[in-house]
Short mmCIF file of C-alpha atoms in Angstrom, two decimals:
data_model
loop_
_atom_site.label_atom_id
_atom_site.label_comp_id
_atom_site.label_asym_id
_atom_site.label_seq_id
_atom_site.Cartn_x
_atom_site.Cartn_y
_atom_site.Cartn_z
CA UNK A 151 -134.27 14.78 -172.39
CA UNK A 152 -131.11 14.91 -174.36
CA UNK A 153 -132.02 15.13 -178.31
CA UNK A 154 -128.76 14.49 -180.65
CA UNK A 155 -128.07 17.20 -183.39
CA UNK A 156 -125.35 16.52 -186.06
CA UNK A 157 -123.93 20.24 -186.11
CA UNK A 158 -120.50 19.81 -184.31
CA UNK A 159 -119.48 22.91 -182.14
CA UNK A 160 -123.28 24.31 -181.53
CA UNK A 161 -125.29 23.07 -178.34
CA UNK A 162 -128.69 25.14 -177.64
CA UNK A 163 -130.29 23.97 -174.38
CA UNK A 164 -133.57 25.87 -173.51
CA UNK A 165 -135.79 24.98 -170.57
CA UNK A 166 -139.15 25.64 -169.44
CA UNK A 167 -140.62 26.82 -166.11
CA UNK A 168 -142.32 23.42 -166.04
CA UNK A 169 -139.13 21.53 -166.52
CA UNK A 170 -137.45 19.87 -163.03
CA UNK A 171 -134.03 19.16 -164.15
CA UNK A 172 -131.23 21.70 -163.81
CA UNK A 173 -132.91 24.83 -164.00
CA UNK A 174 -133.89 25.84 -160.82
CA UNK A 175 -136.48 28.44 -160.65
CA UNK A 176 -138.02 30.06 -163.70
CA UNK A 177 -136.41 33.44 -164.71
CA UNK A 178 -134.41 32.50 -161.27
CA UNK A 179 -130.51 33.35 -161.81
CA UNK A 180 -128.77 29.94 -162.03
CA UNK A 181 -125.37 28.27 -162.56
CA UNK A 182 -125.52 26.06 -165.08
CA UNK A 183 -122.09 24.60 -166.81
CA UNK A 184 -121.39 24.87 -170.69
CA UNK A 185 -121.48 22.17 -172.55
CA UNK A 186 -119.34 21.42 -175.21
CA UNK A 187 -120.17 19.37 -178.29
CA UNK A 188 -119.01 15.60 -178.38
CA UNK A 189 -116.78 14.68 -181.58
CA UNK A 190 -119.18 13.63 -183.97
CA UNK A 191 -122.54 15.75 -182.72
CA UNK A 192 -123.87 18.08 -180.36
CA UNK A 193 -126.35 17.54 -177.56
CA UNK A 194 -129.24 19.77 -175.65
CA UNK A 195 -130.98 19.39 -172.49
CA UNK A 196 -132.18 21.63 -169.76
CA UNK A 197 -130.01 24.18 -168.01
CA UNK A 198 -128.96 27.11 -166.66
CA UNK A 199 -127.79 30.06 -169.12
CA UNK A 200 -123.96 30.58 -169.52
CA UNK A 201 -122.05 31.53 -172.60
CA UNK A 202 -118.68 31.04 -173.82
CA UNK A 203 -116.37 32.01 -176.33
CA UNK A 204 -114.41 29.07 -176.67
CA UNK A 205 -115.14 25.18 -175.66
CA UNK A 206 -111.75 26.19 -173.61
CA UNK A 207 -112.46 27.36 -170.68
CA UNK A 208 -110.14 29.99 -168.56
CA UNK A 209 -109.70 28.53 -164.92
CA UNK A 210 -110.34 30.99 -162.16
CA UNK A 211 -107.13 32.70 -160.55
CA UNK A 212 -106.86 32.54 -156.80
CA UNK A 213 -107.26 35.83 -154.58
CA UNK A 214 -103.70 35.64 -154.13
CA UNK A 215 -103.09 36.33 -157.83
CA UNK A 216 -104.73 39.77 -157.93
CA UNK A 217 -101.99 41.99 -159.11
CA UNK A 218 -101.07 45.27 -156.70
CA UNK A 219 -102.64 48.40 -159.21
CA UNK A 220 -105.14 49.10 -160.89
CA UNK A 221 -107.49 46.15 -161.74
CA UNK A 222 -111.43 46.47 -161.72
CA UNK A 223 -112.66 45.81 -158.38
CA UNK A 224 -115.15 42.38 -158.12
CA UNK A 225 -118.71 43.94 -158.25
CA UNK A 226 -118.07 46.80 -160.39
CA UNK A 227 -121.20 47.76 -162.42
CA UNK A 228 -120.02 49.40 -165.77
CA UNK A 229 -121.82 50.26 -169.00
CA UNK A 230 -120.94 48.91 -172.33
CA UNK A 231 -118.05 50.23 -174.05
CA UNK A 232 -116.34 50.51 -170.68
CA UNK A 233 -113.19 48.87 -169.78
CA UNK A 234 -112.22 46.64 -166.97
CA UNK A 235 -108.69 45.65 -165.67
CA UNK A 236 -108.91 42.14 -164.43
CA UNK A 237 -106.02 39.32 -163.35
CA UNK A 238 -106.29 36.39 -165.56
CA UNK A 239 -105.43 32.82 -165.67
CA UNK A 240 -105.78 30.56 -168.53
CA UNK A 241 -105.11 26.80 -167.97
CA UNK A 242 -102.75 25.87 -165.79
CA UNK A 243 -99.41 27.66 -166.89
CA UNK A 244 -100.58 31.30 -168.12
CA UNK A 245 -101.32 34.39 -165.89
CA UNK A 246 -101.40 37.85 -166.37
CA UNK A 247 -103.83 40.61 -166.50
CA UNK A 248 -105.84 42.03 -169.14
CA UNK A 249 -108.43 44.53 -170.19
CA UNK A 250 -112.05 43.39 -170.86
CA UNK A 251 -114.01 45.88 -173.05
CA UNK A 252 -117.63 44.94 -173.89
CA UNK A 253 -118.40 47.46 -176.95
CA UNK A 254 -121.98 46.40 -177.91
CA UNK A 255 -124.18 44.15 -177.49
CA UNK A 256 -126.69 43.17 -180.21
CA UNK A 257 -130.01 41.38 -181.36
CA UNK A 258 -130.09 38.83 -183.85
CA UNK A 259 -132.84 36.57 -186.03
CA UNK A 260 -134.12 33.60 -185.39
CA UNK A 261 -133.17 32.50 -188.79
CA UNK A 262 -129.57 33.27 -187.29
CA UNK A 263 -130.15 29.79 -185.70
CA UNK A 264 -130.79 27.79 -188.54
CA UNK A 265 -127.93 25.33 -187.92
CA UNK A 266 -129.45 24.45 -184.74
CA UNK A 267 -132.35 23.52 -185.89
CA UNK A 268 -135.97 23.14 -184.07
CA UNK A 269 -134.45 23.76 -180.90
CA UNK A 270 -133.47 27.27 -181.52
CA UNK A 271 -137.62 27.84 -182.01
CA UNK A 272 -138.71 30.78 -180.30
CA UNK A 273 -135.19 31.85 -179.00
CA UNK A 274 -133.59 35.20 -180.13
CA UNK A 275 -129.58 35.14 -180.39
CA UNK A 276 -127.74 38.16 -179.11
CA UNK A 277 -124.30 39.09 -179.89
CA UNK A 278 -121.90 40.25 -177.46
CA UNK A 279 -119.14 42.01 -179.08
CA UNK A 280 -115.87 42.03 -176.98
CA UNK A 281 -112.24 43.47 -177.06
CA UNK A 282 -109.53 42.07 -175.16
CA UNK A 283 -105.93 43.16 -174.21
CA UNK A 284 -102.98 42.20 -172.95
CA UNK A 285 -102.19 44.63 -170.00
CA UNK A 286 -99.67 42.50 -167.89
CA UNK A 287 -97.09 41.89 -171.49
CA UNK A 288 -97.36 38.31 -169.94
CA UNK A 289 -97.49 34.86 -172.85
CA UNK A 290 -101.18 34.79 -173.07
CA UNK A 291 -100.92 33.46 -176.61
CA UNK A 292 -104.21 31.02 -177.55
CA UNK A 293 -106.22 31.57 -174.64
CA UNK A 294 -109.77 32.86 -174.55
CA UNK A 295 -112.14 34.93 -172.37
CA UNK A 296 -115.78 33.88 -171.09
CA UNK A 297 -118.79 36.44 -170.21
CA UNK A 298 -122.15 35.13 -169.68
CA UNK A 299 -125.28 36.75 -170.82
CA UNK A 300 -127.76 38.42 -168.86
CA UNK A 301 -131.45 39.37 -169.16
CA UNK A 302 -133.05 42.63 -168.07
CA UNK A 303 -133.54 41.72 -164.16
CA UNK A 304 -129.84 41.29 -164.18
CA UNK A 305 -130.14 37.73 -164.34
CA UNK A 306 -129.52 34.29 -166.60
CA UNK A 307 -132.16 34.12 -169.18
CA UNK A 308 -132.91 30.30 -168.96
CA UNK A 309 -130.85 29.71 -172.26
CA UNK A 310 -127.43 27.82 -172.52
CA UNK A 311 -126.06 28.83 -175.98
CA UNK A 312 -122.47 27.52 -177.41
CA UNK A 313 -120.80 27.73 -180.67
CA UNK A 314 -120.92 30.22 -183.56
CA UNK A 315 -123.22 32.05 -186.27
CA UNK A 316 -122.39 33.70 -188.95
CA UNK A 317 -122.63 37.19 -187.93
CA UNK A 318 -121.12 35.75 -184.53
CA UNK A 319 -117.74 33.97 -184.58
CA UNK A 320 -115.84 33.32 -181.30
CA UNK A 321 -112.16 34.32 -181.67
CA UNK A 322 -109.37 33.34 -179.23
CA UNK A 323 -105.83 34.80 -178.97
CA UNK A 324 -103.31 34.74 -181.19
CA UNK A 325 -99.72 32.88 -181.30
CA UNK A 326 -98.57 36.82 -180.74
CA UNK A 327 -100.59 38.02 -177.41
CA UNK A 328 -97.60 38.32 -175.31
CA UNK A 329 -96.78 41.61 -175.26
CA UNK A 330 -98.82 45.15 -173.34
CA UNK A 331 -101.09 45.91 -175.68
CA UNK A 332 -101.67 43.40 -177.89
CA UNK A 333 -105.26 43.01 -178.88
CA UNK A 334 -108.05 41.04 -179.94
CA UNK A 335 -111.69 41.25 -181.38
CA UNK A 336 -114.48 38.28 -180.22
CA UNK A 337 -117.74 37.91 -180.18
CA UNK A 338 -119.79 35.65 -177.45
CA UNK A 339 -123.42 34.35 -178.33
CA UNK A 340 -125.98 34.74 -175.94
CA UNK A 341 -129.68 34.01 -176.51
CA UNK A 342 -133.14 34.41 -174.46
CA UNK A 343 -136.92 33.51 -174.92
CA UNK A 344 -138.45 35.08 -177.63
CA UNK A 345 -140.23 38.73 -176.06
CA UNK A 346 -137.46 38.89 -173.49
CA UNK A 347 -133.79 40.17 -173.96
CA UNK A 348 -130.33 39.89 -173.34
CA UNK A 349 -129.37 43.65 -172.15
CA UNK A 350 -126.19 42.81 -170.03
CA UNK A 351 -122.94 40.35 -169.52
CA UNK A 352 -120.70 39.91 -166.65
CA UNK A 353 -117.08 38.33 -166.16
CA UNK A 354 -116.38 36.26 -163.13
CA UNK A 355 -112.98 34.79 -164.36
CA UNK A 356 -110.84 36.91 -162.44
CA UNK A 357 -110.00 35.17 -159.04
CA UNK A 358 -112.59 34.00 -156.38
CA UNK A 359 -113.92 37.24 -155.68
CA UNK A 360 -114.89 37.92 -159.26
CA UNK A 361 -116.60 34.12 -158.93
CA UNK A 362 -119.10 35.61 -155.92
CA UNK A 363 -118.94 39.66 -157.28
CA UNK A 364 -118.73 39.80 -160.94
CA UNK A 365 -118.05 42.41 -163.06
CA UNK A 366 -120.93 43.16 -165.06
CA UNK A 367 -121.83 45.89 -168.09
CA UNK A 368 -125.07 46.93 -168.74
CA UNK A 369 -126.51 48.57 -172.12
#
């Protein structure tokens, strides 16, 4: 069912309860993957709903690279504008731990979506606002962070949303986040059905236990 779009960077997949494919039970919490945009175009089909910030994509640290302190234990239910100490890996050669602060999360338009054109009818964007610092002082320089969306049952809302809007642009570290407290400002798009909602986000980047438990922050 996939339908070509010419916007590069932007893939909006939505699907149905009546649709078989990847999506496995309506309103049902699934775990879909990102997809990124080909050179050249874009493409949509049905999924499950993540969301990232960058077509990068942070590989999960093992258990065995939890740091001894004070990190955020996997699980931990938080509300927005809270922060959370997690260990962090980022491709195959950067490690560390940072701090994960979701300070709002926001409704958009539908005209937001213009770029991505008749298959953004009926969807509402939401924008998840995010700060991130360096904790650990470690070379995290370029990477990114991922969250995922979440609906009001605590769940994925069906939509698989990538890429940027105007009043949404995905940032990723700079040259200089290598020091404690360096910081950065992001923002992750997130979308649902029209009448329903994205009220939550959760991080499961940390390590294996994060993968099964995720953090999550609710508005």
């Amino acid at each position: 069912m996939g339908v070509a779009l010419t916007h590069v960077r932007t893939t909006l997949l939505t699907a149905a309860c009546a649709s078989a494919l990847l999506l496995s039970a309506c309103g049902g919490d699934t775990d879909g993957t990102p997809v990124s945009a080909p050179t050249g175009g874009a493409t949509t089909g049905s999924a499950a709903e993540e969301t990232t910030s960058s077509s990068a994509t942070p590989s999960s640290a093992s258990a065995k690279d939890v740091p001894a302190g004070d990190v955020t234990a996997p699980g931990t239910e938080l509300e927005v504008g809270d922060r959370a100490v997690v260990p962090f890996k980022y491709g195959t050669d950067k490690n560390g731990t940072i701090a994960v602060t979701v300070t709002a999360i926001e409704q958009g338009a539908n005209a937001d979506l213009a770029k991505f054109g008749d298959k953004a009818k009926g969807i509402t964007p939401f924008y998840i606002r995010v700060s991130v610092e360096n904790v650990g002082g470690t070379d995290l320089s370029y990477s990114s962070v991922s969250l995922r969306g979440l609906g009001e049952d605590g769940k994925g809302t069906g939509v698989i949303i990538s890429g940027d809007t105007d009043k949404c642009e995905s940032e990723t570290a700079a040259r200089d986040f290598t020091t404690a407290g360096a910081k950065y400002e992001t923002c992750v798009l997130s979308a649902a059905r029209e009448g329903s909602a994205v009220t939550g986000a959760s991080f499961d980047k940390g390590g294996d236990a994060y993968v099964d438990d995720p953090i999550v922050w609710k508005n």
